[in-house]
Coordinates of C-alpha atoms in Angstrom, one line a residue:
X1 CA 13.7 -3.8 21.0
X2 CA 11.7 -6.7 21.2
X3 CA 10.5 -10.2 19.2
X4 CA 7.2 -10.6 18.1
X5 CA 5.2 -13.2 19.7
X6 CA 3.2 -15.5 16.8
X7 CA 0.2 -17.0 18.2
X8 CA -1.3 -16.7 15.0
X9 CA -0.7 -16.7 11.2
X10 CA 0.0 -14.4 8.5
X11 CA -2.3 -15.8 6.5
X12 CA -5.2 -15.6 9.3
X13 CA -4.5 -11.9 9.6
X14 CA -5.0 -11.1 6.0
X15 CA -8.1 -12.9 5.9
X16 CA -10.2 -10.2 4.1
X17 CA -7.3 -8.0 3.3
X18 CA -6.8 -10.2 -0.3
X19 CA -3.5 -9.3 -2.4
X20 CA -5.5 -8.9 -5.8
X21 CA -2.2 -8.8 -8.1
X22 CA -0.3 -10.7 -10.5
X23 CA 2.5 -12.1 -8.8
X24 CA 5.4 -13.1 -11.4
X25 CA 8.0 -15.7 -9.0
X26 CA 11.4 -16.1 -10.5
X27 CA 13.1 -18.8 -8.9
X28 CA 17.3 -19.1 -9.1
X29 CA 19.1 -21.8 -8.2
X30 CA 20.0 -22.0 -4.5
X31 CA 19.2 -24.1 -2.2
X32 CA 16.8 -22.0 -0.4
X33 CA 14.3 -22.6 -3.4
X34 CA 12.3 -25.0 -1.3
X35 CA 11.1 -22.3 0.2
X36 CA 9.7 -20.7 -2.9
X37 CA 7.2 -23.0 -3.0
X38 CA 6.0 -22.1 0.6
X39 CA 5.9 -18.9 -0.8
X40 CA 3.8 -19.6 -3.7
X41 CA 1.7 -21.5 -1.7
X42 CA 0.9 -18.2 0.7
X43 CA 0.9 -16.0 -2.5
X44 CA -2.5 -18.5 -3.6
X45 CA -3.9 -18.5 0.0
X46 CA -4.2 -14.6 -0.5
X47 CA -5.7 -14.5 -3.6
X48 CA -2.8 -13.9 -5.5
X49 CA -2.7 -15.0 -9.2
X50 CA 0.4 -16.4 -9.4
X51 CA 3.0 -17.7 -12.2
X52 CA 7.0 -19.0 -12.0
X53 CA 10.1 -19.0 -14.2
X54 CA 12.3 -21.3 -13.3
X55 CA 16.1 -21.0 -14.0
X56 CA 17.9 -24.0 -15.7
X57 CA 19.8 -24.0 -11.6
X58 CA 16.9 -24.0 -9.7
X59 CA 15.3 -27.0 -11.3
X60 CA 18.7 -29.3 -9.6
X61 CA 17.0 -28.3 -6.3
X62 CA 13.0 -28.3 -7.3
X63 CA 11.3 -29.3 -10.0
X64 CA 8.8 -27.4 -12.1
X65 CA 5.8 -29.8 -11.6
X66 CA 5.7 -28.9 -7.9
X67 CA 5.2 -25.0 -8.2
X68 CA 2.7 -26.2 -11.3
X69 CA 0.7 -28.2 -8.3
X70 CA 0.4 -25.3 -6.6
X71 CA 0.1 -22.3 -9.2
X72 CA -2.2 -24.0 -11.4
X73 CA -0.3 -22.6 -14.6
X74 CA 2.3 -23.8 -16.5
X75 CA 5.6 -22.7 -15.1
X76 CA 8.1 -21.2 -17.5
X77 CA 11.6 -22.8 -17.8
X78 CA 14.2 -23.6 -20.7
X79 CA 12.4 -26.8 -22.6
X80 CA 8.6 -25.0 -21.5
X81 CA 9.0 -21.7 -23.7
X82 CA 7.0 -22.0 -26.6
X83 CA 6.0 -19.3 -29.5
X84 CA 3.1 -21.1 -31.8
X85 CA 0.5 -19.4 -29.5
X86 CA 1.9 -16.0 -29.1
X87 CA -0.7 -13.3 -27.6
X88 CA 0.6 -11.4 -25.4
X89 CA -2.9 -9.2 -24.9
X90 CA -4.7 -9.0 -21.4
X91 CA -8.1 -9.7 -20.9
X92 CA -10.5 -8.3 -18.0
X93 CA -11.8 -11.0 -16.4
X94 CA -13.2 -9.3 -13.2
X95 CA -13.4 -5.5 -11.4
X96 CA -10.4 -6.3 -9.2
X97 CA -7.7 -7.1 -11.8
X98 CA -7.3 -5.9 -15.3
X99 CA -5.5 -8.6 -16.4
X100 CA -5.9 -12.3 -17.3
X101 CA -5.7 -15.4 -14.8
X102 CA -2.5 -16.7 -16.0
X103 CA -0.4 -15.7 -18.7
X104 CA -1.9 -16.4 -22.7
X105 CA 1.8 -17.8 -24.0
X106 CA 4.5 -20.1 -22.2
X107 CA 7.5 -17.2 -23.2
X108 CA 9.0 -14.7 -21.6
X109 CA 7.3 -11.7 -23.5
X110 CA 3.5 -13.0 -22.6
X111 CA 5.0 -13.6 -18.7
X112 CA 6.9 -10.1 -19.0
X113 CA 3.6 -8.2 -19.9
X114 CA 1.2 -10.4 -17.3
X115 CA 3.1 -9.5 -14.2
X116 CA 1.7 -6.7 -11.9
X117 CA 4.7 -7.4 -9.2
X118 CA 7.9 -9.6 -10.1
X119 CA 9.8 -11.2 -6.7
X120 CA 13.3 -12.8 -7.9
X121 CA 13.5 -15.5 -4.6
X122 CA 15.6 -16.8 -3.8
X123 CA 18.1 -14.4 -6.0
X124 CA 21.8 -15.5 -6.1
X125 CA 24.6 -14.1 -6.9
X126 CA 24.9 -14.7 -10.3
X127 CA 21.5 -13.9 -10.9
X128 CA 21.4 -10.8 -9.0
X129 CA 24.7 -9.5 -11.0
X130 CA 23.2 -10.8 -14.7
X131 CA 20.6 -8.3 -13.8
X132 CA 22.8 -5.6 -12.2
X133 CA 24.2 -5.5 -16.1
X134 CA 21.5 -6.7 -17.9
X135 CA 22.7 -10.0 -18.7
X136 CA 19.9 -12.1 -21.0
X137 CA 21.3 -15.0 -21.2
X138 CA 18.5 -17.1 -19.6
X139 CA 14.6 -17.0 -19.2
X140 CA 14.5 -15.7 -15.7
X141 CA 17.0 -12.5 -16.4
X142 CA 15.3 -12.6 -20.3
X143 CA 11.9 -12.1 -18.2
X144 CA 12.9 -9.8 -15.6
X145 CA 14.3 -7.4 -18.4
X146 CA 11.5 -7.7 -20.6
X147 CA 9.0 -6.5 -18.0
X148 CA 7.4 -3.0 -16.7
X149 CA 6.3 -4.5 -13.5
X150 CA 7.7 -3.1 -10.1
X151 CA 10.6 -5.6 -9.1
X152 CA 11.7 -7.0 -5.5
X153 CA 14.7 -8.8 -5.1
X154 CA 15.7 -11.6 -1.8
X155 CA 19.0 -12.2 -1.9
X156 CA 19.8 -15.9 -0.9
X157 CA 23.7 -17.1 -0.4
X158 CA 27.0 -17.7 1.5
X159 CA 27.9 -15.3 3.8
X160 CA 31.1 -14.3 1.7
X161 CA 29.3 -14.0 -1.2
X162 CA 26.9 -11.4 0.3
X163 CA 29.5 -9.7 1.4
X164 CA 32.1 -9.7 -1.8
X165 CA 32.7 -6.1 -3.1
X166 CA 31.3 -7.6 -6.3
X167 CA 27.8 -8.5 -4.8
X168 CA 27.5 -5.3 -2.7
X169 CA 28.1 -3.5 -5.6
X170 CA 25.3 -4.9 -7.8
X171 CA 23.4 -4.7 -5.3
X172 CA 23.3 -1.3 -5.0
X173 CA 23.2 -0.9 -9.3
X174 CA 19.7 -2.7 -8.5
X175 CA 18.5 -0.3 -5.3
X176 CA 19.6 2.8 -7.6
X177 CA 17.7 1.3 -10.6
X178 CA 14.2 1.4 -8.1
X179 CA 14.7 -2.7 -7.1
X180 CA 13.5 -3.5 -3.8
X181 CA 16.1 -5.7 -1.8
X182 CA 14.6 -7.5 0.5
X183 CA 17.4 -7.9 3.0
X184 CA 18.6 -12.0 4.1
X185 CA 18.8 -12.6 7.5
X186 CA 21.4 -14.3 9.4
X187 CA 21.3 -17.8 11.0
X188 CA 23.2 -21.4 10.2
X189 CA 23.5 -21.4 6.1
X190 CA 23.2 -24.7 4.3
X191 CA 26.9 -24.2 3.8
X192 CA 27.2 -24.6 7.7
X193 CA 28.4 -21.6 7.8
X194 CA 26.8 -19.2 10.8
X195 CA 26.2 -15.6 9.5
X196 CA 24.2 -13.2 6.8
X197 CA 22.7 -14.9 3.6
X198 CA 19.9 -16.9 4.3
X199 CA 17.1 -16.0 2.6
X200 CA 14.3 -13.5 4.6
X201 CA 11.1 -15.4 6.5
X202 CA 8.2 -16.0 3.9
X203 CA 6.5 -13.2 6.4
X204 CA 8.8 -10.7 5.5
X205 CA 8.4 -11.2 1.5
X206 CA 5.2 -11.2 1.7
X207 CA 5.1 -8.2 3.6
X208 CA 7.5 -6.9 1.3
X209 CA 4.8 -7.9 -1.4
X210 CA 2.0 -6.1 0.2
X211 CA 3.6 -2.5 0.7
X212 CA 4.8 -2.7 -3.2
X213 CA 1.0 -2.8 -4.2
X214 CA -0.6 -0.9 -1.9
X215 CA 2.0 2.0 -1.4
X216 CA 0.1 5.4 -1.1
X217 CA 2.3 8.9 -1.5
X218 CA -0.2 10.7 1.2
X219 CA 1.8 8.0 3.8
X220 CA 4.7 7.5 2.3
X221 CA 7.4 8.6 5.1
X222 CA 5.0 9.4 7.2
X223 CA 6.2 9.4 11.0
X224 CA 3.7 7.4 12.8
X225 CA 3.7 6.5 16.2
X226 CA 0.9 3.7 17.5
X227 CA 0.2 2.7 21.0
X228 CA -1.2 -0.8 21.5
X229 CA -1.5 -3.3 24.5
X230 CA -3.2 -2.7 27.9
X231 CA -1.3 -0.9 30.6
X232 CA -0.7 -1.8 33.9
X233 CA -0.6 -0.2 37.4
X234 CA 1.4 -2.1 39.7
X235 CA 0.2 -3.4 43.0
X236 CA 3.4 -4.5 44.6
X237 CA 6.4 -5.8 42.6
X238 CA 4.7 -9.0 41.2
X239 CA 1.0 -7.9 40.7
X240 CA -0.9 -5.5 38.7
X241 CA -4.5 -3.7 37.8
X242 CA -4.1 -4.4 33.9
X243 CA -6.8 -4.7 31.5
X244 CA -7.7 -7.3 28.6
X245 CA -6.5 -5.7 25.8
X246 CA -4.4 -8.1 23.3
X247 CA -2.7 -5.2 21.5
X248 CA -4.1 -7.1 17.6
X249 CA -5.5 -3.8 16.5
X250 CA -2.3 -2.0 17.0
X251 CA -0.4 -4.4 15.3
X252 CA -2.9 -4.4 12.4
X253 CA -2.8 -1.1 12.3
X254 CA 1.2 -1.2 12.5
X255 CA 1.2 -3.4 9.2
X256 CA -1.3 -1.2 7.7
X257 CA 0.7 2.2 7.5
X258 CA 3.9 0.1 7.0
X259 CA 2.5 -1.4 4.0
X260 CA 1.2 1.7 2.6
X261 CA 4.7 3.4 3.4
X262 CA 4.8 4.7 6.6
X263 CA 7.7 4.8 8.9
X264 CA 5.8 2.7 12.0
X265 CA 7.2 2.7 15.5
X266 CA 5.2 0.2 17.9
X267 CA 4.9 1.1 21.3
X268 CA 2.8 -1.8 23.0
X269 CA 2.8 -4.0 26.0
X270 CA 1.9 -6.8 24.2
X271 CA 2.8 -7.5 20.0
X272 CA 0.2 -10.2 19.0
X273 CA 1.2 -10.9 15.9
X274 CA 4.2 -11.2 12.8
X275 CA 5.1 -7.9 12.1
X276 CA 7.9 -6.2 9.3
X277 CA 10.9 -6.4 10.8
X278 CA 11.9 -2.6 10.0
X279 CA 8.7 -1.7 12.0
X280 CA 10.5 -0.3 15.5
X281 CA 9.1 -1.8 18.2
X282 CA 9.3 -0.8 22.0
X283 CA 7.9 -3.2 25.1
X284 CA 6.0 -0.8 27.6
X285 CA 3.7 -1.6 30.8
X286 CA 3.1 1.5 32.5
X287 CA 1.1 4.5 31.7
X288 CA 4.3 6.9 31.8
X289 CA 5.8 4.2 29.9
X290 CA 4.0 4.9 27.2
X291 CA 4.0 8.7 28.1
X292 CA 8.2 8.4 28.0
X293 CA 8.0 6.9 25.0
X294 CA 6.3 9.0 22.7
X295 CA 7.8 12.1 23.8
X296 CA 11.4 10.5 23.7
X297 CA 10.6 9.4 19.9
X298 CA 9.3 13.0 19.6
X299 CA 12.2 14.6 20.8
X300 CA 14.3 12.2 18.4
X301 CA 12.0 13.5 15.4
X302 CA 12.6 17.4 16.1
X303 CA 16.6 16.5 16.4
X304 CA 16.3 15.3 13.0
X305 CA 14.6 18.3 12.3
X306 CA 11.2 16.9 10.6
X307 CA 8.8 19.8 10.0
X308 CA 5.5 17.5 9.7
X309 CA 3.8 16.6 12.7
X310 CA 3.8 12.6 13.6
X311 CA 0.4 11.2 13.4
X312 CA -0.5 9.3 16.5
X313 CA -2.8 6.4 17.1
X314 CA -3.2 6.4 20.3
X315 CA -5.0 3.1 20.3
X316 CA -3.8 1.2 23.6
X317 CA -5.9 0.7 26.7
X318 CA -4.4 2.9 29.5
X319 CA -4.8 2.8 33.3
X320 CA -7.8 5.8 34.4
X321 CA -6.8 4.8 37.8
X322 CA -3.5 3.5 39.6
X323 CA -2.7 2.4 43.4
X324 CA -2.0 5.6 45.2
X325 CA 0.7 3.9 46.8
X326 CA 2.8 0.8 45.8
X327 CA 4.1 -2.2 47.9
X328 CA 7.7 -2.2 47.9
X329 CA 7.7 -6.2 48.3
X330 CA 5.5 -9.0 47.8
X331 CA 1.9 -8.8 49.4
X332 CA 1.9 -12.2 51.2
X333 CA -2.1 -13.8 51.3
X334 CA -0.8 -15.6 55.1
X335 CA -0.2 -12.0 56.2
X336 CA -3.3 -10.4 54.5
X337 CA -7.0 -11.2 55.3
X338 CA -8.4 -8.3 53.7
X339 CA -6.9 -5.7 51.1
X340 CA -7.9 -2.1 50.7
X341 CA -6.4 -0.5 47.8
X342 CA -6.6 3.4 47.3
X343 CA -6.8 3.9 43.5
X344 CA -6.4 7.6 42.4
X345 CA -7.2 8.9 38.9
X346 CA -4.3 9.1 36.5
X347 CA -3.0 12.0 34.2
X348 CA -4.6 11.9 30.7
X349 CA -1.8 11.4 28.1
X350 CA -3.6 11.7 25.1
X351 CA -5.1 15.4 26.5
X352 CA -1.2 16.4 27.4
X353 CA 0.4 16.1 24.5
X354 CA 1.0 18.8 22.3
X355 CA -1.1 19.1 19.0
X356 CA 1.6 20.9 17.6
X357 CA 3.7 17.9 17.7
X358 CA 1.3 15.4 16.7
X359 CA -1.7 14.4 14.4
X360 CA -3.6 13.2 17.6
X361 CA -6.4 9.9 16.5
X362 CA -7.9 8.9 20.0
X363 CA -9.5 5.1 19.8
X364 CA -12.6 5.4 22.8
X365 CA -14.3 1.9 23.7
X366 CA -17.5 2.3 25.2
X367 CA -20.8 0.5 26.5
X368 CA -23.3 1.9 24.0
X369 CA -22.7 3.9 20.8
X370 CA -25.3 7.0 22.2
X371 CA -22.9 7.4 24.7
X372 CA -19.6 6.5 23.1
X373 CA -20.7 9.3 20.2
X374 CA -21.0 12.2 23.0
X375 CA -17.5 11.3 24.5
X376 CA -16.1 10.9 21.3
X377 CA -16.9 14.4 20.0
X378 CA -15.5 15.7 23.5
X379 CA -12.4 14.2 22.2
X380 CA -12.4 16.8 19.5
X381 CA -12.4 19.5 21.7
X382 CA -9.7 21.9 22.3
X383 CA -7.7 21.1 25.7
X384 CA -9.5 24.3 26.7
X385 CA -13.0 23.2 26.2
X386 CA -12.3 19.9 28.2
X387 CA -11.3 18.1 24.9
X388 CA -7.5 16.2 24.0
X389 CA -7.5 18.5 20.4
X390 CA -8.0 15.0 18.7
X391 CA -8.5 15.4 14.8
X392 CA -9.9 12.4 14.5
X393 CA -11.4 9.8 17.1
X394 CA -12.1 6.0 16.4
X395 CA -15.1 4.5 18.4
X396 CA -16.0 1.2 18.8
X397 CA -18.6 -0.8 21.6
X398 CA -17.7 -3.7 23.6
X399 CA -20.9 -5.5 23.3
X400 CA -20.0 -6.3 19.1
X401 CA -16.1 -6.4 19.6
X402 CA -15.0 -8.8 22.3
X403 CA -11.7 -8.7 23.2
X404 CA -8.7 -10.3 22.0
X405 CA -10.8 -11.4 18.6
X406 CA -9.5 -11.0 14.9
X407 CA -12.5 -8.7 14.2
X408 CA -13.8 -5.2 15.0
X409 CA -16.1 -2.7 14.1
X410 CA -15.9 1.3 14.1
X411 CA -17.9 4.7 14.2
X412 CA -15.1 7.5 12.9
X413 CA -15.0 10.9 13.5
X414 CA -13.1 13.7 12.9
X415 CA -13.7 17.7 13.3
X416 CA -16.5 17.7 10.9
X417 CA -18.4 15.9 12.7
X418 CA -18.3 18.8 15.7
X419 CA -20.2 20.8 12.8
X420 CA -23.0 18.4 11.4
X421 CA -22.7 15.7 13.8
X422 CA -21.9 12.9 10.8
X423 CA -20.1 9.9 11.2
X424 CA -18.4 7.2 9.4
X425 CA -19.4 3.8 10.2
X426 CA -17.0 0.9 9.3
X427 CA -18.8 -2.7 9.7
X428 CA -18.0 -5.8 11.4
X429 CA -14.8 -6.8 9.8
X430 CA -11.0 -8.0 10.1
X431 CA -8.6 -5.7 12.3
X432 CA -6.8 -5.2 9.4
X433 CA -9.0 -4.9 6.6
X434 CA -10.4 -1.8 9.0
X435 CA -7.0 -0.3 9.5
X436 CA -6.6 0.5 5.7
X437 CA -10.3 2.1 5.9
X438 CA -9.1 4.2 8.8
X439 CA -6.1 5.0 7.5
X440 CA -8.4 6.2 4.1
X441 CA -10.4 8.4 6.3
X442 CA -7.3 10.0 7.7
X443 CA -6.0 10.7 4.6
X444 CA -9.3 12.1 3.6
X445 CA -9.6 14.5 6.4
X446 CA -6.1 15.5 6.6
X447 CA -6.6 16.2 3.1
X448 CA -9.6 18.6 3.2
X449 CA -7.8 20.7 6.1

């Protein structure tokens, strides 16, 4: 298991990929509520429409003007609540929300209603066990039990506390009642104490965010496997024939399922960019690498006795050809004037795999799209007609997608397309906002089977 490496933002990767939901932020009072405000900030950078209550706590640490600053609407708190105004009705102010900018009334009812997604962060341990056992005794808990909206919950304390058979146990009254915890991670508290309890990466709940609003039941628990990265074929034990592949459309496409409920296992040489930390994640380089990979994870998948089929995305760059021999140590230039290599073709992966096993989507780069279209409907093919038994193949050309760029574009197939020759073309557009349309077209053709 591996780190990702962040070269890039969260907020550059969902550029295009807008969270079009009413985000309600209740803020309790730890000291991690600094970061709330970070998180609001993202929330807004998204295209989120967001609103806060504020617990009588939390203002000791921040005040309500700040998240006001950044919001634009009136945060909700014990001397804000007002009734003269009540309307607590919606109005449809464009196609992608049915519901108002900002709440019509400063009280918990109006805020209650409003919400399309609730996030109690940080939550402590007072106000995660007021809810537990539906405490009302302040705006944020009043709030949180007055509303229909789905709610998450990021836990934010001392390491004891997290860990006291009290918390544990509301904790899990919360899970049972459908509340998303969004588990702390461990690191130096403010309480200088080193351990579990600080509150989760504003990544990670807004990750968290994402997969609440765009959950799909087609994906839900879904196996998928995705290969991502270039592999290499080693020349001696310091130098390789590699390719340029940066691995950012596996990744996107690694959020993609995640956040539509999948359960995503990353097998890449290189992993561009934040990623869920529940997404398993495996550092390969080799061509067999990859091939050891998948069928260990496969053979971990029948143990466990799962009936459906993984769907693979077999979307890395792999070596066609490898040195047919390998230095055993360092090729030194002051020995060498010239070097003759002996490449050999390699075993294709994606063909040997067994269809029985998996849901097989090939990704094919290619020159020109005339061509790219032929080889891509050979991928459709049965093993026995020269194929790789794909059921669905996603082509794209290297003259409009450069490598290691934020963008692509792709021409989709799948076994129709064997029969009336059609294709579905997805524009020039984010990686990401394209791995939810291929993971649409999936479902759509998985569906129609």
């Amino acid at each position: 298991m591996i780190t990702s490496i962040k070269p890039s933002t969260l907020t550059e990767l969902l550029e295009q990929t807008p969270l079009h939901s009413n985000i309600l932020l209740c803020v309790s009072g730890s000291i991690a509520a600094y970061k709330a405000l970070e998180l609001a900030s993202m929330l807004k950078k998204l295209g989120a429409q967001v609103a806060v209550v504020m617990s009588q706590s939390a203002q000791k640490f921040i005040t309500p003007l700040s998240f006001e600053a950044i919001t634009h609407n009136k945060v909700l708190y014990e001397h804000s609540e007002e009734w003269s105004t009540m309307d607590t009705s919606v109005q449809k102010l464009d196609s992608s929300s049915s519901k108002a900018n900002c709440p019509q009334s400063c009280n918990h009812i109006a805020y209650a209603k409003w919400a399309d997604l609730c996030i109690l962060a940080p939550a402590t341990a007072s106000s995660i066990a007021k809810l537990a056992h539906g405490i009302a005794d302040n705006l944020l808990t009043q709030t949180l039990l007055a509303t229909n909206a789905p709610i998450l919950c990021a836990p934010a304390m001392n390491t004891a506390m997290l860990e006291s058979k009290q918390t544990q146990a509301n904790l899990a009254i919360l899970t049972a009642m459908g509340i998303q915890i969004i588990e702390p991670k461990s690191g130096l508290l403010a309480c200088n104490t080193q351990g579990a309890g600080a509150l989760a990466d504003i990544d990670e709940l807004i990750f968290a965010l994402l997969k609440a609003s765009k959950i799909d039941q087609f994906w839900l628990d879904r196996e998928v496997y995705i290969t991502g990265g270039g592999a290499s074929a080693m020349l001696d034990p310091v130098r390789a024939i590699t390719n340029h592949s940066s691995g950012l459309q596996a990744s996107a496409l690694a959020i993609a399922l995640y956040t539509l409920g999948a359960r995503v296992k990353l097998i890449s040489s290189s992993f561009p960019t934040p990623l869920p930390r529940t997404i398993e994640v495996e550092q390969v380089r080799s061509n067999d690498d990859y091939k050891q990979a998948l069928l260990r994870h496969n053979k971990q998948r029948k143990k466990a006795h799962s009936k459906q089929r993984a769907i693979l995305f077999m979307a890395a760059a792999l070596a066609d050809f490898a040195p047919k021999s390998k230095a055993t140590s360092k090729i030194k230039k002051s020995k060498t004037t010239q070097l003759h290599i002996t490449l050999e073709p390699t075993q294709d992966i994606l063909a040997s795999l067994d269809s029985s096993d998996f849901v097989k989507v090939g990704f094919k780069a290619e020159d020109s799209l005339e061509v790219g279209l032929s080889n891509a409907r050979t991928m459709l093919l049965p093993r026995e007609n020269g194929g790789k038994d794909c059921e669905i193949v996603c082509l794209n050309t290297l003259d409009s997608t450069p490598f290691g760029t934020s963008y692509n574009a792709f021409t989709l197939l799948n076994r129709q397309s064997l029969q009336d020759s059609s294709t579905h073309a997805l524009p020039h557009s984010t990686k990401l906002a394209l791995s939810y349309e291929i993971a649409s077209f999936i479902k759509a053709s998985l569906e129609s089977i």
